[in-house]
């Protein structure tokens, strides 16, 4: 029997590293989760190679692996070969992932910012036409942003376009995980909720903060910061469609309608506000791995 062709796909996050084998129909065949901390402890590069080697050896009799596709919560260089800066994963900055893994495994290796994979998954899942300008904004620990132009991610001169969370704000002296002072992300990202639950709402678990304290000034300000992020990009790009997603929108009591109203209040009138199209991602822990698969198969087909 002919072996099924797959890509080994990884979604490496600040907490967990998810991996799986993704076939040409974008179905996930096998999967595994390890803690990212475990990879960092013994030296990230060495542990990553060992993890991939053991995963491949487990399935090599059943599948033909055609390549490796990796997503990091990081800025990636223009050639998509080096992890430039990953605030959530210590010791990974400057990691030349593709050179190392191509040499070790003699397979093509593709690297992307994780949010590009999430958005590519959503474009497929929501059956959005790929023509035109599509943007994705994902509110998790931070604010993730992907910009697609005619089906391809827009990378920018250095490969680092779409750092929406790091737009500076007036009169903001807070330091951000990126190293700058004044970014929007510490106000609009999920880290802000964690912070509020350590100070203002000490008895509230983070997951219920919207349900229990929606009308507190600090929570309203956090939602406002989310709306400012979305409206900023809409006002600059006048996109054909905006995909909104991430864990915050899935939290109990999250006020989707209120967020939409705020976004619309900040977006320029009459256009792009009048026909602004907002759609919602259906988050799942596996979206990042499958998105890595879709992007990987597309890149493999260009390179043949
Ligand atoms: Zn920043």
Tab-separated table of C-alpha atoms and ligand atoms in Angstrom:
chain	number	residue	atom	x	y	z
A	1	UNK	CA	0.000	0.000	0.000
A	2	UNK	CA	1.229	3.473	-0.865
A	3	UNK	CA	2.150	5.537	2.153
A	4	UNK	CA	0.212	8.720	2.780
A	5	UNK	CA	2.184	11.931	2.133
A	6	UNK	CA	2.242	14.323	5.074
A	7	UNK	CA	3.985	17.390	6.456
A	8	UNK	CA	5.224	17.444	10.010
A	9	UNK	CA	3.632	20.597	11.428
A	10	UNK	CA	4.382	22.370	14.690
A	11	UNK	CA	2.671	25.179	16.537
A	12	UNK	CA	5.184	26.317	19.137
A	13	UNK	CA	3.607	28.532	21.783
A	14	UNK	CA	4.784	30.127	25.008
A	15	UNK	CA	3.163	27.324	27.035
A	16	UNK	CA	2.720	24.303	24.772
A	17	UNK	CA	4.268	22.939	21.656
A	18	UNK	CA	1.721	21.118	19.510
A	19	UNK	CA	2.740	18.920	16.629
A	20	UNK	CA	1.072	16.670	14.109
A	21	UNK	CA	1.147	15.182	10.639
A	22	UNK	CA	-1.004	17.031	8.127
A	23	UNK	CA	-1.977	15.388	4.833
A	24	UNK	CA	-2.683	17.033	1.469
A	25	UNK	CA	-6.360	17.404	2.351
A	26	UNK	CA	-5.338	19.305	5.487
A	27	UNK	CA	-6.455	16.504	7.796
A	28	UNK	CA	-4.435	15.984	10.941
A	29	UNK	CA	-3.298	12.355	11.129
A	30	UNK	CA	-1.264	12.070	14.329
A	31	UNK	CA	-0.638	14.578	17.064
A	32	UNK	CA	1.322	15.238	20.221
A	33	UNK	CA	1.676	18.017	22.810
A	34	UNK	CA	4.739	18.755	24.917
A	35	UNK	CA	5.367	21.655	27.257
A	36	UNK	CA	7.536	24.382	25.761
A	37	UNK	CA	9.286	24.771	29.118
A	38	UNK	CA	10.551	21.218	28.760
A	39	UNK	CA	12.140	22.163	25.421
A	40	UNK	CA	13.773	25.292	26.809
A	41	UNK	CA	15.286	23.615	29.876
A	42	UNK	CA	17.778	21.443	28.013
A	43	UNK	CA	18.532	23.902	25.197
A	44	UNK	CA	15.801	24.629	22.655
A	45	UNK	CA	17.566	23.654	19.412
A	46	UNK	CA	18.853	20.307	20.715
A	47	UNK	CA	15.524	19.405	22.287
A	48	UNK	CA	13.562	20.394	19.177
A	49	UNK	CA	15.720	18.145	16.985
A	50	UNK	CA	15.302	15.256	19.458
A	51	UNK	CA	11.522	15.766	19.607
A	52	UNK	CA	11.144	15.803	15.821
A	53	UNK	CA	13.423	12.775	15.452
A	54	UNK	CA	11.423	10.689	17.927
A	55	UNK	CA	8.086	11.753	16.387
A	56	UNK	CA	9.261	10.929	12.863
A	57	UNK	CA	10.699	7.564	13.855
A	58	UNK	CA	7.384	6.628	15.456
A	59	UNK	CA	5.473	7.103	12.196
A	60	UNK	CA	8.036	6.600	9.412
A	61	UNK	CA	6.627	3.199	8.451
A	62	UNK	CA	3.127	4.606	7.955
A	63	UNK	CA	3.731	7.975	6.269
A	64	UNK	CA	6.045	9.682	3.794
A	65	UNK	CA	7.046	13.006	5.348
A	66	UNK	CA	7.584	15.635	2.626
A	67	UNK	CA	8.644	18.549	4.796
A	68	UNK	CA	8.436	20.395	8.105
A	69	UNK	CA	6.325	23.516	8.759
A	70	UNK	CA	6.871	25.494	11.972
A	71	UNK	CA	5.006	28.376	13.586
A	72	UNK	CA	6.465	30.551	16.340
A	73	UNK	CA	4.928	33.422	18.343
A	74	UNK	CA	7.724	35.597	17.039
A	75	UNK	CA	8.923	37.964	14.391
A	76	UNK	CA	10.537	36.015	11.552
A	77	UNK	CA	13.081	37.309	9.016
A	78	UNK	CA	12.055	38.218	5.467
A	79	UNK	CA	13.436	34.987	3.981
A	80	UNK	CA	11.408	33.049	6.604
A	81	UNK	CA	14.426	31.116	7.907
A	82	UNK	CA	15.291	32.721	11.260
A	83	UNK	CA	13.283	33.382	14.432
A	84	UNK	CA	14.139	37.016	15.149
A	85	UNK	CA	12.430	37.762	18.457
A	86	UNK	CA	10.074	35.589	20.531
A	87	UNK	CA	9.263	37.352	23.825
A	88	UNK	CA	7.297	34.332	25.131
A	89	UNK	CA	10.072	31.756	24.551
A	90	UNK	CA	13.369	32.545	26.282
A	91	UNK	CA	16.555	31.662	24.418
A	92	UNK	CA	15.023	31.367	20.943
A	93	UNK	CA	15.873	34.820	19.546
A	94	UNK	CA	18.120	34.491	16.500
A	95	UNK	CA	17.426	30.739	16.107
A	96	UNK	CA	18.230	29.682	12.507
A	97	UNK	CA	15.508	27.008	12.509
A	98	UNK	CA	15.483	26.170	8.792
A	99	UNK	CA	19.267	25.752	8.371
A	100	UNK	CA	19.480	23.469	11.378
A	101	UNK	CA	16.448	21.275	10.642
A	102	UNK	CA	17.104	20.975	6.893
A	103	UNK	CA	20.595	19.726	7.677
A	104	UNK	CA	19.384	17.304	10.358
A	105	UNK	CA	16.432	15.818	8.481
A	106	UNK	CA	17.176	16.476	4.779
A	107	UNK	CA	13.664	17.821	4.273
A	108	UNK	CA	12.408	21.278	3.220
A	109	UNK	CA	11.608	23.354	6.309
A	110	UNK	CA	9.135	26.270	6.341
A	111	UNK	CA	8.936	28.865	9.082
A	112	UNK	CA	6.248	31.463	9.823
A	113	UNK	CA	4.796	33.640	12.523
A	114	UNK	CA	2.115	31.514	14.258
A	115	UNK	CA	-0.656	34.019	13.575
A	116	UNK	CA	-0.132	33.670	9.801
A	117	UNK	CA	-0.917	29.967	10.220
A	118	UNK	CA	-4.005	30.728	12.325
A	119	UNK	CA	-5.293	33.162	9.727
A	120	UNK	CA	-4.561	30.780	6.837
A	121	UNK	CA	-6.554	28.121	8.696
A	122	UNK	CA	-9.447	30.552	9.166
A	123	UNK	CA	-9.464	31.658	5.523
A	124	UNK	CA	-9.924	28.007	4.626
A	125	UNK	CA	-12.350	27.183	7.412
A	126	UNK	CA	-14.566	30.240	6.852
A	127	UNK	CA	-14.334	29.766	3.069
A	128	UNK	CA	-13.342	33.370	2.537
A	129	UNK	CA	-12.349	34.357	-0.997
A	130	UNK	CA	-8.594	34.896	-1.026
A	131	UNK	CA	-8.705	37.900	-3.388
A	132	UNK	CA	-8.079	41.346	-2.000
A	133	UNK	CA	-6.899	42.431	1.413
A	134	UNK	CA	-7.832	40.345	4.421
A	135	UNK	CA	-6.691	40.967	7.949
A	136	UNK	CA	-6.784	38.763	11.032
A	137	UNK	CA	-6.534	40.050	14.601
A	138	UNK	CA	-6.227	37.487	17.390
A	139	UNK	CA	-6.480	38.417	21.050
A	140	UNK	CA	-4.663	35.922	23.235
A	141	UNK	CA	-1.914	36.676	25.744
A	142	UNK	CA	-0.878	39.371	23.284
A	143	UNK	CA	-2.396	40.809	20.099
A	144	UNK	CA	-1.615	38.735	17.002
A	145	UNK	CA	-2.022	40.196	13.540
A	146	UNK	CA	-1.835	38.779	10.023
A	147	UNK	CA	-2.317	40.640	6.733
A	148	UNK	CA	-3.083	38.662	3.565
A	149	UNK	CA	-2.991	40.172	0.098
A	150	UNK	CA	-4.491	37.986	-2.644
A	151	UNK	CA	-4.000	34.843	-0.574
A	152	UNK	CA	-0.415	35.504	0.474
A	153	UNK	CA	0.809	36.944	3.774
A	154	UNK	CA	2.161	40.455	3.438
A	155	UNK	CA	5.649	40.386	4.984
A	156	UNK	CA	7.081	43.911	4.675
A	157	UNK	CA	10.652	44.986	3.997
A	158	UNK	CA	12.154	42.974	6.864
A	159	UNK	CA	9.469	40.302	7.089
A	160	UNK	CA	7.930	41.754	10.232
A	161	UNK	CA	4.796	43.565	9.007
A	162	UNK	CA	1.632	43.332	11.068
A	163	UNK	CA	2.926	44.083	14.556
A	164	UNK	CA	-0.317	45.786	15.468
A	165	UNK	CA	0.093	45.246	19.225
A	166	UNK	CA	3.213	47.381	19.140
A	167	UNK	CA	1.638	50.565	17.843
A	168	UNK	CA	2.691	53.257	20.332
A	169	UNK	CA	0.051	55.150	22.302
A	170	UNK	CA	0.194	58.755	23.515
A	171	UNK	CA	1.019	59.270	27.199
A	172	UNK	CA	1.694	55.563	27.731
A	173	UNK	CA	4.821	54.833	29.766
A	174	UNK	CA	4.334	51.097	30.214
A	175	UNK	CA	7.026	48.742	29.046
A	176	UNK	CA	6.072	45.966	26.656
A	177	UNK	CA	7.418	42.407	26.253
A	178	UNK	CA	8.946	43.534	22.920
A	179	UNK	CA	11.327	45.855	24.795
A	180	UNK	CA	9.680	49.149	23.804
A	181	UNK	CA	7.741	51.563	25.968
A	182	UNK	CA	4.249	52.761	25.071
A	183	UNK	CA	2.829	49.808	23.052
A	184	UNK	CA	-0.892	49.047	22.903
A	185	UNK	CA	-0.527	45.319	23.669
A	186	UNK	CA	-0.061	45.575	27.469
A	187	UNK	CA	-3.524	47.204	27.565
A	188	UNK	CA	-5.437	45.169	25.011
A	189	UNK	CA	-3.920	41.685	25.371
A	190	UNK	CA	-4.851	38.916	27.787
A	191	UNK	CA	-1.857	39.713	29.983
A	192	UNK	CA	-3.779	42.762	31.120
A	193	UNK	CA	-6.558	40.523	32.481
A	194	UNK	CA	-4.039	38.381	34.360
A	195	UNK	CA	-2.632	41.558	35.849
A	196	UNK	CA	-6.100	42.791	36.907
A	197	UNK	CA	-6.814	39.448	38.578
A	198	UNK	CA	-3.617	39.805	40.575
A	199	UNK	CA	-4.448	43.312	41.734
A	200	UNK	CA	-7.940	44.777	41.400
A	201	UNK	CA	-9.916	41.484	41.287
A	202	UNK	CA	-7.760	39.281	43.496
A	203	UNK	CA	-10.552	36.745	44.129
A	204	UNK	CA	-11.527	36.298	40.499
A	205	UNK	CA	-10.040	33.614	38.255
A	206	UNK	CA	-8.946	35.113	34.908
A	207	UNK	CA	-11.408	32.981	32.946
A	208	UNK	CA	-14.452	34.638	34.562
A	209	UNK	CA	-13.231	38.227	34.697
A	210	UNK	CA	-15.531	39.406	31.863
A	211	UNK	CA	-18.561	37.729	33.395
A	212	UNK	CA	-17.930	39.080	36.878
A	213	UNK	CA	-16.432	42.510	36.223
A	214	UNK	CA	-17.475	43.546	32.714
A	215	UNK	CA	-18.488	47.056	33.742
A	216	UNK	CA	-15.436	47.833	35.857
A	217	UNK	CA	-13.549	50.780	34.378
A	218	UNK	CA	-10.336	48.777	33.962
A	219	UNK	CA	-12.106	45.977	32.042
A	220	UNK	CA	-13.912	48.485	29.846
A	221	UNK	CA	-10.552	50.106	29.085
A	222	UNK	CA	-9.107	46.722	28.118
A	223	UNK	CA	-11.987	46.146	25.662
A	224	UNK	CA	-11.501	49.672	24.363
A	225	UNK	CA	-7.831	48.918	23.677
A	226	UNK	CA	-8.920	45.860	21.633
A	227	UNK	CA	-11.293	48.031	19.601
A	228	UNK	CA	-8.576	50.657	19.029
A	229	UNK	CA	-6.250	47.950	17.682
A	230	UNK	CA	-8.831	46.718	15.169
A	231	UNK	CA	-9.993	50.201	14.125
A	232	UNK	CA	-6.405	51.396	13.640
A	233	UNK	CA	-5.698	48.719	11.075
A	234	UNK	CA	-9.094	49.084	9.393
A	235	UNK	CA	-8.553	52.837	9.008
A	236	UNK	CA	-5.116	52.298	7.462
A	237	UNK	CA	-5.912	49.409	5.126
A	238	UNK	CA	-9.663	49.524	4.340
A	239	UNK	CA	-9.664	45.691	4.206
A	240	UNK	CA	-12.146	43.490	2.337
A	241	UNK	CA	-12.705	41.442	5.463
A	242	UNK	CA	-11.524	41.309	9.080
A	243	UNK	CA	-11.219	37.991	10.929
A	244	UNK	CA	-11.380	38.360	14.699
A	245	UNK	CA	-10.325	35.546	16.994
A	246	UNK	CA	-8.199	34.347	19.883
A	247	UNK	CA	-8.884	33.028	23.358
A	248	UNK	CA	-10.215	36.281	24.830
A	249	UNK	CA	-13.242	36.265	22.531
A	250	UNK	CA	-14.066	32.751	23.727
A	251	UNK	CA	-14.026	33.656	27.412
A	252	UNK	CA	-17.209	33.431	29.424
A	253	UNK	CA	-19.173	36.678	29.156
A	254	UNK	CA	-16.963	38.301	26.519
A	255	UNK	CA	-19.067	41.151	25.039
A	256	UNK	CA	-18.733	40.600	21.289
A	257	UNK	CA	-21.450	43.124	20.460
A	258	UNK	CA	-19.858	45.777	22.607
A	259	UNK	CA	-16.505	45.178	20.945
A	260	UNK	CA	-18.124	45.560	17.509
A	261	UNK	CA	-19.880	48.775	18.533
A	262	UNK	CA	-16.598	50.225	19.810
A	263	UNK	CA	-14.713	49.177	16.690
A	264	UNK	CA	-17.360	50.870	14.527
A	265	UNK	CA	-17.243	54.005	16.658
A	266	UNK	CA	-13.504	54.389	15.946
A	267	UNK	CA	-13.595	53.439	12.258
A	268	UNK	CA	-13.768	56.357	9.781
A	269	UNK	CA	-17.220	57.349	8.438
A	270	UNK	CA	-18.879	56.889	6.062
A	271	UNK	CA	-16.297	54.400	4.733
A	272	UNK	CA	-14.791	51.981	5.636
A	273	UNK	CA	-17.334	51.825	8.492
A	274	UNK	CA	-20.475	51.518	6.342
A	275	UNK	CA	-19.661	48.148	4.811
A	276	UNK	CA	-17.086	46.903	7.290
A	277	UNK	CA	-17.099	43.118	7.288
A	278	UNK	CA	-16.164	41.419	10.558
A	279	UNK	CA	-16.144	37.611	10.797
A	280	UNK	CA	-15.210	35.368	13.690
A	281	UNK	CA	-12.686	32.586	13.959
A	282	UNK	CA	-13.734	29.281	15.520
A	283	UNK	CA	-10.794	28.716	17.809
A	284	UNK	CA	-9.488	25.238	18.373
A	285	UNK	CA	-6.145	24.124	19.759
A	286	UNK	CA	-5.345	22.448	16.458
A	287	UNK	CA	-5.929	25.417	14.129
A	288	UNK	CA	-2.270	26.492	14.311
A	289	UNK	CA	-0.976	23.047	13.345
A	290	UNK	CA	-3.408	22.650	10.442
A	291	UNK	CA	-2.669	26.231	9.309
A	292	UNK	CA	1.035	25.314	9.318
A	293	UNK	CA	0.052	22.382	7.112
A	294	UNK	CA	-1.896	24.538	4.625
A	295	UNK	CA	0.937	27.108	4.376
A	296	UNK	CA	3.538	24.323	4.147
A	297	UNK	CA	1.769	22.488	1.297
A	298	UNK	CA	1.302	25.794	-0.567
A	299	UNK	CA	4.991	26.648	-0.213
A	300	UNK	CA	5.983	23.146	-1.281
A	301	UNK	CA	3.868	23.454	-4.426
A	302	UNK	CA	5.526	26.805	-5.354
A	303	UNK	CA	8.985	25.347	-4.836
A	304	UNK	CA	8.483	22.295	-7.116
B	1	LIG	ZN1	5.640	46.175	22.147
